[in-house]
Amino acid sequence: MILTRGARVTGAVLCAALALIVAGWVVRDVRAADGIEHLWHYWAGYRDARISLGPTTSPYDVVLFVVYLAVAVAAVRSSVAGAALVAAGALTLVVRLPGLWNIGQPRMDSRFADDLRTRALLCAFASLAAGIALIITAAAGRRTPQDCSESALSRPGPGAGVIAFLCLGAAGAVTIAWEIRQAVRIPSIYPDWFLGGDRIFQGLTDPPPGWFTAVLALLCLFAAASALLRAAHARPFGLIAAALLLGGGGLGVARSVHEKLLENFADLPIEAQLTVVTGFFEVLAAAVVLLALALALPGRAAPPPLPGQGYGQGYGCPSPGVFGPPPPSQPPPGW
């Protein structure tokens, strides 16, 4: 999706505003926890975590902060950042929507002050408005590509698409499998696990754990299918899915190291072993996807046409093999 300069600037400003909202809540939690170390122990789920006040955020808020900054920079630097704005807007909508019915619930009264909950609700409305504005900006600010380099660089290469499909598809399947396993073991927490309620614990500004897990699984599967088809939106959605996977997997790895589960891995039950392995798998899969989809990022110049290549119809894009013999086989840009 090719954007006008005005749309790119607007999108960058909206992403910067979303990043500031997230940063404000994270800073609040750091201060309430008397330091980033205590907050990190709580976020990672360490057994020895001690925190006086309930945090309003989760570690995924840090990932969201990085995503917003990355999309803002991409919007400023590249004309093909329209899909990135749509991805950031869609993610904001699905993540912040549960706050509309959870922040004002009576169960939050005993944990958070009224003024804090009021600010959280206002921020939820502001984030949802910004998410909608990002999607509208991307749709209204489209323009015709000036040359083939703009449209080509927004798509992943064939090899990168296959790698992203395998890694993200497997990660989505693993996430769903763990959800099914939990539903069998602890059915009493549903539907609160997905919608919020007294039987689960969540941060003030964050969605219920099950809601976020469902979003992550669906995002991975959607990005995997898009990457296989080499869709124009595959790169931003795949990079965002990989970033969220990296955050969750990194927490699992940190928890395994902190609790010394690796040292006693052979003595753990099978399910505990699979939990440890899942964390490492998510980190590895996310890193592979990030590397694969980050190659030939939008904004690089397209390579010159090979000798013997002609120029077909449509914005002067080279059409291999129109005049003269076809070019030699080689990996395409973006692989």
mmCIF file of C-alpha atoms in Angstrom:
data_model
loop_
_atom_site.group_PDB
_atom_site.id
_atom_site.type_symbol
_atom_site.label_atom_id
_atom_site.label_comp_id
_atom_site.label_asym_id
_atom_site.label_seq_id
_atom_site.Cartn_x
_atom_site.Cartn_y
_atom_site.Cartn_z
ATOM 1 C CA MET A 1 0.000 0.000 0.000
ATOM 2 C CA ILE A 2 1.693 3.198 -1.245
ATOM 3 C CA LEU A 3 1.004 6.338 0.803
ATOM 4 C CA THR A 4 1.203 10.055 0.205
ATOM 5 C CA ARG A 5 3.617 12.055 2.296
ATOM 6 C CA GLY A 6 0.796 13.621 4.307
ATOM 7 C CA ALA A 7 -0.633 10.220 5.220
ATOM 8 C CA ARG A 8 2.802 8.966 6.244
ATOM 9 C CA VAL A 9 3.365 11.937 8.547
ATOM 10 C CA THR A 10 -0.104 11.548 10.061
ATOM 11 C CA GLY A 11 0.493 7.852 10.645
ATOM 12 C CA ALA A 12 3.847 8.515 12.273
ATOM 13 C CA VAL A 13 2.293 11.078 14.635
ATOM 14 C CA LEU A 14 -0.481 8.650 15.614
ATOM 15 C CA CYS A 15 2.035 5.873 16.300
ATOM 16 C CA ALA A 16 4.162 8.239 18.355
ATOM 17 C CA ALA A 17 1.085 9.173 20.418
ATOM 18 C CA LEU A 18 0.315 5.490 21.034
ATOM 19 C CA ALA A 19 3.927 4.888 22.059
ATOM 20 C CA LEU A 20 3.730 7.766 24.549
ATOM 21 C CA ILE A 21 0.558 6.336 26.107
ATOM 22 C CA VAL A 22 2.196 2.945 26.594
ATOM 23 C CA ALA A 23 5.413 4.506 27.903
ATOM 24 C CA GLY A 24 3.487 6.537 30.471
ATOM 25 C CA TRP A 25 1.874 3.439 31.981
ATOM 26 C CA VAL A 26 5.125 1.471 31.990
ATOM 27 C CA VAL A 27 6.917 4.334 33.774
ATOM 28 C CA ARG A 28 4.102 4.419 36.313
ATOM 29 C CA ASP A 29 4.575 0.716 37.018
ATOM 30 C CA VAL A 30 8.351 1.050 37.317
ATOM 31 C CA ARG A 31 7.897 3.721 39.962
ATOM 32 C CA ALA A 32 5.185 1.770 41.793
ATOM 33 C CA ALA A 33 7.387 -1.339 41.853
ATOM 34 C CA ASP A 34 10.404 0.572 43.213
ATOM 35 C CA GLY A 35 12.525 -0.230 40.192
ATOM 36 C CA ILE A 36 12.571 -2.036 36.896
ATOM 37 C CA GLU A 37 14.066 -5.168 38.465
ATOM 38 C CA HIS A 38 11.062 -5.798 40.718
ATOM 39 C CA LEU A 39 8.666 -5.131 37.857
ATOM 40 C CA TRP A 40 10.600 -7.475 35.596
ATOM 41 C CA HIS A 41 10.431 -10.272 38.188
ATOM 42 C CA TYR A 42 6.671 -9.799 38.364
ATOM 43 C CA TRP A 43 6.260 -9.665 34.594
ATOM 44 C CA ALA A 44 8.346 -12.811 34.095
ATOM 45 C CA GLY A 45 6.363 -14.716 36.716
ATOM 46 C CA TYR A 46 9.250 -15.477 39.069
ATOM 47 C CA ARG A 47 8.176 -17.271 42.215
ATOM 48 C CA ASP A 48 10.168 -14.872 44.382
ATOM 49 C CA ALA A 49 8.618 -11.767 42.818
ATOM 50 C CA ARG A 50 7.601 -9.154 45.356
ATOM 51 C CA ILE A 51 5.694 -6.033 44.382
ATOM 52 C CA SER A 52 3.684 -3.736 46.628
ATOM 53 C CA LEU A 53 1.208 -2.277 44.126
ATOM 54 C CA GLY A 54 -0.543 -4.144 41.326
ATOM 55 C CA PRO A 55 0.970 -3.230 37.949
ATOM 56 C CA THR A 56 -1.227 -1.837 35.215
ATOM 57 C CA THR A 57 0.825 -3.267 32.355
ATOM 58 C CA SER A 58 2.404 -6.478 31.113
ATOM 59 C CA PRO A 59 5.704 -7.134 29.307
ATOM 60 C CA TYR A 60 3.804 -7.114 26.017
ATOM 61 C CA ASP A 61 3.317 -3.387 26.490
ATOM 62 C CA VAL A 62 7.048 -3.005 25.977
ATOM 63 C CA VAL A 63 6.719 -4.937 22.717
ATOM 64 C CA LEU A 64 3.850 -2.676 21.680
ATOM 65 C CA PHE A 65 5.989 0.358 22.458
ATOM 66 C CA VAL A 66 8.746 -0.945 20.174
ATOM 67 C CA VAL A 67 6.216 -1.792 17.449
ATOM 68 C CA TYR A 68 4.745 1.715 17.523
ATOM 69 C CA LEU A 69 8.178 3.321 17.297
ATOM 70 C CA ALA A 70 9.216 1.026 14.451
ATOM 71 C CA VAL A 71 6.043 1.739 12.479
ATOM 72 C CA ALA A 72 6.436 5.485 13.075
ATOM 73 C CA VAL A 73 9.988 5.394 11.716
ATOM 74 C CA ALA A 74 8.902 3.232 8.766
ATOM 75 C CA ALA A 75 6.108 5.664 7.938
ATOM 76 C CA VAL A 76 8.525 8.593 7.877
ATOM 77 C CA ARG A 77 11.205 6.837 5.830
ATOM 78 C CA SER A 78 9.238 4.706 3.378
ATOM 79 C CA SER A 79 6.348 5.267 1.007
ATOM 80 C CA VAL A 80 5.256 1.613 1.254
ATOM 81 C CA ALA A 81 4.414 1.727 4.968
ATOM 82 C CA GLY A 82 0.648 1.703 4.480
ATOM 83 C CA ALA A 83 0.294 -1.946 5.433
ATOM 84 C CA ALA A 84 2.372 -1.287 8.551
ATOM 85 C CA LEU A 85 -0.053 1.434 9.648
ATOM 86 C CA VAL A 86 -2.988 -0.923 9.101
ATOM 87 C CA ALA A 87 -1.255 -3.677 11.090
ATOM 88 C CA ALA A 88 -0.484 -1.323 13.985
ATOM 89 C CA GLY A 89 -4.030 0.030 13.963
ATOM 90 C CA ALA A 90 -5.637 -3.412 13.879
ATOM 91 C CA LEU A 91 -3.400 -4.672 16.698
ATOM 92 C CA THR A 92 -4.270 -1.631 18.817
ATOM 93 C CA LEU A 93 -7.989 -2.196 18.336
ATOM 94 C CA VAL A 94 -8.008 -5.862 19.326
ATOM 95 C CA VAL A 95 -5.648 -5.379 22.285
ATOM 96 C CA ARG A 96 -7.347 -2.329 23.811
ATOM 97 C CA LEU A 97 -10.981 -3.253 23.144
ATOM 98 C CA PRO A 98 -11.459 -5.443 26.297
ATOM 99 C CA GLY A 99 -10.498 -2.468 28.452
ATOM 100 C CA LEU A 100 -13.881 -0.893 27.700
ATOM 101 C CA TRP A 101 -15.702 -3.529 29.777
ATOM 102 C CA ASN A 102 -12.930 -4.533 32.196
ATOM 103 C CA ILE A 103 -11.463 -1.285 33.537
ATOM 104 C CA GLY A 104 -14.711 -0.150 35.158
ATOM 105 C CA GLN A 105 -15.574 -3.503 36.730
ATOM 106 C CA PRO A 106 -16.136 -3.537 40.532
ATOM 107 C CA ARG A 107 -13.358 -6.116 40.970
ATOM 108 C CA MET A 108 -10.868 -3.402 39.966
ATOM 109 C CA ASP A 109 -11.980 -1.123 42.818
ATOM 110 C CA SER A 110 -9.965 -2.881 45.493
ATOM 111 C CA ARG A 111 -6.761 -2.929 43.438
ATOM 112 C CA PHE A 112 -6.671 0.456 41.709
ATOM 113 C CA ALA A 113 -7.704 3.947 42.752
ATOM 114 C CA ASP A 114 -10.650 5.625 41.042
ATOM 115 C CA ASP A 115 -8.539 8.326 39.387
ATOM 116 C CA LEU A 116 -6.166 5.686 38.013
ATOM 117 C CA ARG A 117 -9.033 3.702 36.522
ATOM 118 C CA THR A 118 -10.488 6.870 35.022
ATOM 119 C CA ARG A 119 -7.173 7.667 33.335
ATOM 120 C CA ALA A 120 -6.924 4.094 32.103
ATOM 121 C CA LEU A 121 -10.393 4.259 30.554
ATOM 122 C CA LEU A 122 -9.595 7.557 28.854
ATOM 123 C CA CYS A 123 -6.372 6.085 27.491
ATOM 124 C CA ALA A 124 -8.296 3.056 26.219
ATOM 125 C CA PHE A 125 -10.682 5.309 24.293
ATOM 126 C CA ALA A 126 -7.773 7.382 22.977
ATOM 127 C CA SER A 127 -5.895 4.262 21.860
ATOM 128 C CA LEU A 128 -8.957 2.872 20.094
ATOM 129 C CA ALA A 129 -9.503 6.200 18.351
ATOM 130 C CA ALA A 130 -5.855 6.280 17.269
ATOM 131 C CA GLY A 131 -6.086 2.697 16.005
ATOM 132 C CA ILE A 132 -9.130 3.534 13.896
ATOM 133 C CA ALA A 133 -7.404 6.702 12.669
ATOM 134 C CA LEU A 134 -4.370 4.669 11.555
ATOM 135 C CA ILE A 135 -6.526 2.403 9.403
ATOM 136 C CA ILE A 136 -8.456 5.354 7.942
ATOM 137 C CA THR A 137 -5.219 7.225 7.242
ATOM 138 C CA ALA A 138 -3.768 4.244 5.384
ATOM 139 C CA ALA A 139 -6.965 3.807 3.345
ATOM 140 C CA ALA A 140 -7.455 7.488 2.530
ATOM 141 C CA GLY A 141 -3.799 8.253 1.844
ATOM 142 C CA ARG A 142 -3.174 5.676 -0.872
ATOM 143 C CA ARG A 143 -1.620 6.709 -4.167
ATOM 144 C CA THR A 144 -0.523 5.051 -7.400
ATOM 145 C CA PRO A 145 2.987 3.527 -7.368
ATOM 146 C CA GLN A 146 5.484 5.646 -9.265
ATOM 147 C CA ASP A 147 7.627 2.697 -10.296
ATOM 148 C CA CYS A 148 7.957 -1.046 -9.780
ATOM 149 C CA SER A 149 10.395 -0.704 -6.872
ATOM 150 C CA GLU A 150 7.675 0.641 -4.577
ATOM 151 C CA SER A 151 5.210 -2.177 -5.134
ATOM 152 C CA ALA A 152 7.851 -4.940 -5.263
ATOM 153 C CA LEU A 153 9.636 -4.017 -2.039
ATOM 154 C CA SER A 154 6.448 -4.248 0.023
ATOM 155 C CA ARG A 155 6.233 -8.015 -0.519
ATOM 156 C CA PRO A 156 8.454 -10.730 0.979
ATOM 157 C CA GLY A 157 10.521 -12.864 -1.337
ATOM 158 C CA PRO A 158 9.464 -16.457 -2.073
ATOM 159 C CA GLY A 159 12.055 -17.980 0.252
ATOM 160 C CA ALA A 160 11.303 -15.561 3.066
ATOM 161 C CA GLY A 161 7.597 -16.187 2.618
ATOM 162 C CA VAL A 162 7.993 -19.945 2.980
ATOM 163 C CA ILE A 163 10.202 -19.593 6.060
ATOM 164 C CA ALA A 164 7.745 -17.181 7.702
ATOM 165 C CA PHE A 165 4.851 -19.511 6.839
ATOM 166 C CA LEU A 166 6.524 -22.522 8.458
ATOM 167 C CA CYS A 167 7.695 -20.720 11.602
ATOM 168 C CA LEU A 168 4.595 -18.624 12.253
ATOM 169 C CA GLY A 169 2.245 -21.445 11.319
ATOM 170 C CA ALA A 170 3.981 -23.793 13.737
ATOM 171 C CA ALA A 171 4.004 -21.137 16.482
ATOM 172 C CA GLY A 172 0.281 -20.486 16.012
ATOM 173 C CA ALA A 173 -0.474 -24.198 16.157
ATOM 174 C CA VAL A 174 1.588 -24.642 19.328
ATOM 175 C CA THR A 175 -0.179 -21.707 20.980
ATOM 176 C CA ILE A 176 -3.592 -23.175 20.162
ATOM 177 C CA ALA A 177 -2.497 -26.605 21.409
ATOM 178 C CA TRP A 178 -1.517 -25.166 24.799
ATOM 179 C CA GLU A 179 -4.851 -23.355 25.024
ATOM 180 C CA ILE A 180 -6.700 -26.599 24.370
ATOM 181 C CA ARG A 181 -4.603 -28.344 27.024
ATOM 182 C CA GLN A 182 -5.407 -25.639 29.579
ATOM 183 C CA ALA A 183 -9.120 -25.816 28.771
ATOM 184 C CA VAL A 184 -9.023 -29.536 29.540
ATOM 185 C CA ARG A 185 -7.091 -29.113 32.788
ATOM 186 C CA ILE A 186 -8.693 -25.948 34.213
ATOM 187 C CA PRO A 187 -12.155 -25.508 32.699
ATOM 188 C CA SER A 188 -13.314 -23.480 35.700
ATOM 189 C CA ILE A 189 -11.503 -20.316 34.574
ATOM 190 C CA TYR A 190 -13.591 -19.979 31.426
ATOM 191 C CA PRO A 191 -15.020 -17.701 30.066
ATOM 192 C CA ASP A 192 -13.188 -15.269 32.391
ATOM 193 C CA TRP A 193 -9.904 -16.346 30.816
ATOM 194 C CA PHE A 194 -10.980 -14.751 27.533
ATOM 195 C CA LEU A 195 -13.312 -11.951 28.608
ATOM 196 C CA GLY A 196 -12.073 -11.030 32.085
ATOM 197 C CA GLY A 197 -13.596 -11.737 35.489
ATOM 198 C CA ASP A 198 -13.010 -12.626 39.114
ATOM 199 C CA ARG A 199 -11.351 -15.943 38.335
ATOM 200 C CA ILE A 200 -8.328 -14.464 36.537
ATOM 201 C CA PHE A 201 -5.777 -11.719 37.159
ATOM 202 C CA GLN A 202 -4.864 -9.043 34.636
ATOM 203 C CA GLY A 203 -3.259 -5.620 34.480
ATOM 204 C CA LEU A 204 -5.487 -2.582 34.464
ATOM 205 C CA THR A 205 -4.751 -1.558 30.879
ATOM 206 C CA ASP A 206 -4.173 -5.021 29.411
ATOM 207 C CA PRO A 207 -6.619 -7.519 27.910
ATOM 208 C CA PRO A 208 -7.403 -10.801 29.683
ATOM 209 C CA PRO A 209 -4.659 -13.422 29.180
ATOM 210 C CA GLY A 210 -6.819 -15.695 27.061
ATOM 211 C CA TRP A 211 -7.917 -12.831 24.828
ATOM 212 C CA PHE A 212 -4.311 -11.896 24.128
ATOM 213 C CA THR A 213 -3.327 -15.529 23.530
ATOM 214 C CA ALA A 214 -6.159 -15.900 21.015
ATOM 215 C CA VAL A 215 -5.079 -12.699 19.270
ATOM 216 C CA LEU A 216 -1.484 -13.928 19.093
ATOM 217 C CA ALA A 217 -2.476 -17.324 17.689
ATOM 218 C CA LEU A 218 -4.760 -15.829 15.041
ATOM 219 C CA LEU A 219 -2.164 -13.201 14.153
ATOM 220 C CA CYS A 220 0.492 -15.885 13.655
ATOM 221 C CA LEU A 221 -1.783 -17.969 11.434
ATOM 222 C CA PHE A 222 -2.927 -14.946 9.423
ATOM 223 C CA ALA A 223 0.634 -13.728 8.942
ATOM 224 C CA ALA A 224 1.761 -17.243 7.991
ATOM 225 C CA ALA A 225 -0.875 -17.565 5.273
ATOM 226 C CA SER A 226 -0.133 -14.035 4.029
ATOM 227 C CA ALA A 227 3.587 -14.778 3.840
ATOM 228 C CA LEU A 228 3.005 -17.953 1.849
ATOM 229 C CA LEU A 229 0.899 -15.979 -0.646
ATOM 230 C CA ARG A 230 3.473 -13.152 -0.646
ATOM 231 C CA ALA A 231 0.752 -10.620 0.090
ATOM 232 C CA ALA A 232 1.663 -6.954 0.386
ATOM 233 C CA HIS A 233 0.619 -6.929 4.049
ATOM 234 C CA ALA A 234 2.577 -10.081 4.942
ATOM 235 C CA ARG A 235 5.741 -8.275 6.016
ATOM 236 C CA PRO A 236 4.320 -5.919 8.705
ATOM 237 C CA PHE A 237 1.895 -8.468 10.121
ATOM 238 C CA GLY A 238 4.618 -11.116 10.168
ATOM 239 C CA LEU A 239 7.125 -8.820 11.866
ATOM 240 C CA ILE A 240 4.596 -7.802 14.524
ATOM 241 C CA ALA A 241 3.629 -11.434 15.170
ATOM 242 C CA ALA A 242 7.311 -12.360 15.468
ATOM 243 C CA ALA A 243 7.945 -9.486 17.891
ATOM 244 C CA LEU A 244 5.115 -10.635 20.157
ATOM 245 C CA LEU A 245 6.350 -14.232 19.955
ATOM 246 C CA LEU A 246 9.861 -13.113 20.840
ATOM 247 C CA GLY A 247 8.564 -11.284 23.886
ATOM 248 C CA GLY A 248 6.544 -14.217 25.179
ATOM 249 C CA GLY A 249 9.229 -16.771 24.397
ATOM 250 C CA GLY A 250 11.880 -14.604 25.998
ATOM 251 C CA LEU A 251 9.872 -14.489 29.213
ATOM 252 C CA GLY A 252 9.599 -18.270 29.190
ATOM 253 C CA VAL A 253 13.331 -18.692 28.669
ATOM 254 C CA ALA A 254 14.132 -16.175 31.418
ATOM 255 C CA ARG A 255 11.788 -17.950 33.810
ATOM 256 C CA SER A 256 13.339 -21.337 33.005
ATOM 257 C CA VAL A 257 16.822 -20.002 33.662
ATOM 258 C CA HIS A 258 15.822 -18.175 36.844
ATOM 259 C CA GLU A 259 14.010 -21.180 38.294
ATOM 260 C CA LYS A 260 16.928 -23.462 37.275
ATOM 261 C CA LEU A 261 14.627 -25.660 35.234
ATOM 262 C CA LEU A 262 17.329 -26.319 32.663
ATOM 263 C CA GLU A 263 19.636 -27.789 35.287
ATOM 264 C CA ASN A 264 16.909 -30.212 36.376
ATOM 265 C CA PHE A 265 15.337 -30.674 32.963
ATOM 266 C CA ALA A 266 15.572 -34.481 32.966
ATOM 267 C CA ASP A 267 13.741 -34.692 36.299
ATOM 268 C CA LEU A 268 10.817 -32.498 35.220
ATOM 269 C CA PRO A 269 7.439 -33.954 34.244
ATOM 270 C CA ILE A 270 6.802 -34.238 30.518
ATOM 271 C CA GLU A 271 4.432 -31.273 30.464
ATOM 272 C CA ALA A 272 6.935 -29.071 32.291
ATOM 273 C CA GLN A 273 9.630 -30.108 29.811
ATOM 274 C CA LEU A 274 7.366 -29.190 26.920
ATOM 275 C CA THR A 275 6.704 -25.815 28.534
ATOM 276 C CA VAL A 276 10.427 -25.103 28.728
ATOM 277 C CA VAL A 277 10.991 -26.242 25.146
ATOM 278 C CA THR A 278 8.104 -24.075 23.928
ATOM 279 C CA GLY A 279 9.806 -20.937 25.227
ATOM 280 C CA PHE A 280 12.999 -21.697 23.332
ATOM 281 C CA PHE A 281 11.044 -22.651 20.213
ATOM 282 C CA GLU A 282 9.165 -19.337 20.240
ATOM 283 C CA VAL A 283 12.391 -17.370 20.570
ATOM 284 C CA LEU A 284 14.022 -19.296 17.726
ATOM 285 C CA ALA A 285 10.978 -19.108 15.439
ATOM 286 C CA ALA A 286 10.542 -15.390 16.104
ATOM 287 C CA ALA A 287 14.217 -14.648 15.438
ATOM 288 C CA VAL A 288 14.123 -16.566 12.152
ATOM 289 C CA VAL A 289 10.992 -14.735 10.990
ATOM 290 C CA LEU A 290 12.399 -11.345 11.963
ATOM 291 C CA LEU A 291 15.577 -12.011 9.998
ATOM 292 C CA ALA A 292 13.758 -13.437 6.980
ATOM 293 C CA LEU A 293 11.186 -10.658 6.681
ATOM 294 C CA ALA A 294 13.633 -7.866 7.524
ATOM 295 C CA LEU A 295 15.709 -8.580 4.424
ATOM 296 C CA ALA A 296 15.213 -6.016 1.661
ATOM 297 C CA LEU A 297 13.018 -3.844 3.839
ATOM 298 C CA PRO A 298 10.896 -1.257 2.026
ATOM 299 C CA GLY A 299 12.951 1.783 1.177
ATOM 300 C CA ARG A 300 15.872 0.050 -0.509
ATOM 301 C CA ALA A 301 16.395 0.783 -4.143
ATOM 302 C CA ALA A 302 15.303 -1.868 -6.593
ATOM 303 C CA PRO A 303 18.135 -3.600 -8.483
ATOM 304 C CA PRO A 304 18.667 -2.537 -12.091
ATOM 305 C CA PRO A 305 17.188 -4.768 -14.806
ATOM 306 C CA LEU A 306 19.428 -7.529 -16.083
ATOM 307 C CA PRO A 307 20.730 -7.481 -19.653
ATOM 308 C CA GLY A 308 18.063 -8.662 -22.045
ATOM 309 C CA GLN A 309 15.196 -7.560 -19.831
ATOM 310 C CA GLY A 310 12.533 -5.455 -21.436
ATOM 311 C CA TYR A 311 9.953 -3.202 -19.909
ATOM 312 C CA GLY A 312 6.371 -4.341 -19.796
ATOM 313 C CA GLN A 313 3.191 -2.470 -19.200
ATOM 314 C CA GLY A 314 2.434 -0.644 -15.971
ATOM 315 C CA TYR A 315 4.618 2.071 -14.473
ATOM 316 C CA GLY A 316 7.732 1.025 -16.380
ATOM 317 C CA CYS A 317 8.299 -2.194 -14.431
ATOM 318 C CA PRO A 318 10.825 -4.559 -16.014
ATOM 319 C CA SER A 319 9.325 -7.733 -17.442
ATOM 320 C CA PRO A 320 11.995 -10.434 -17.631
ATOM 321 C CA GLY A 321 12.195 -12.283 -20.903
ATOM 322 C CA VAL A 322 10.040 -9.925 -22.989
ATOM 323 C CA PHE A 323 12.985 -9.008 -25.210
ATOM 324 C CA GLY A 324 15.859 -11.433 -25.509
ATOM 325 C CA PRO A 325 16.497 -14.544 -23.425
ATOM 326 C CA PRO A 326 15.219 -14.829 -19.836
ATOM 327 C CA PRO A 327 17.663 -13.766 -17.089
ATOM 328 C CA PRO A 328 19.718 -16.384 -15.259
ATOM 329 C CA SER A 329 18.140 -17.999 -12.228
ATOM 330 C CA GLN A 330 18.923 -16.164 -8.981
ATOM 331 C CA PRO A 331 17.205 -15.379 -5.665
ATOM 332 C CA PRO A 332 14.718 -12.506 -6.070
ATOM 333 C CA PRO A 333 14.920 -9.297 -4.055
ATOM 334 C CA GLY A 334 13.571 -9.748 -0.568
ATOM 335 C CA TRP A 335 14.819 -13.340 -0.055
#
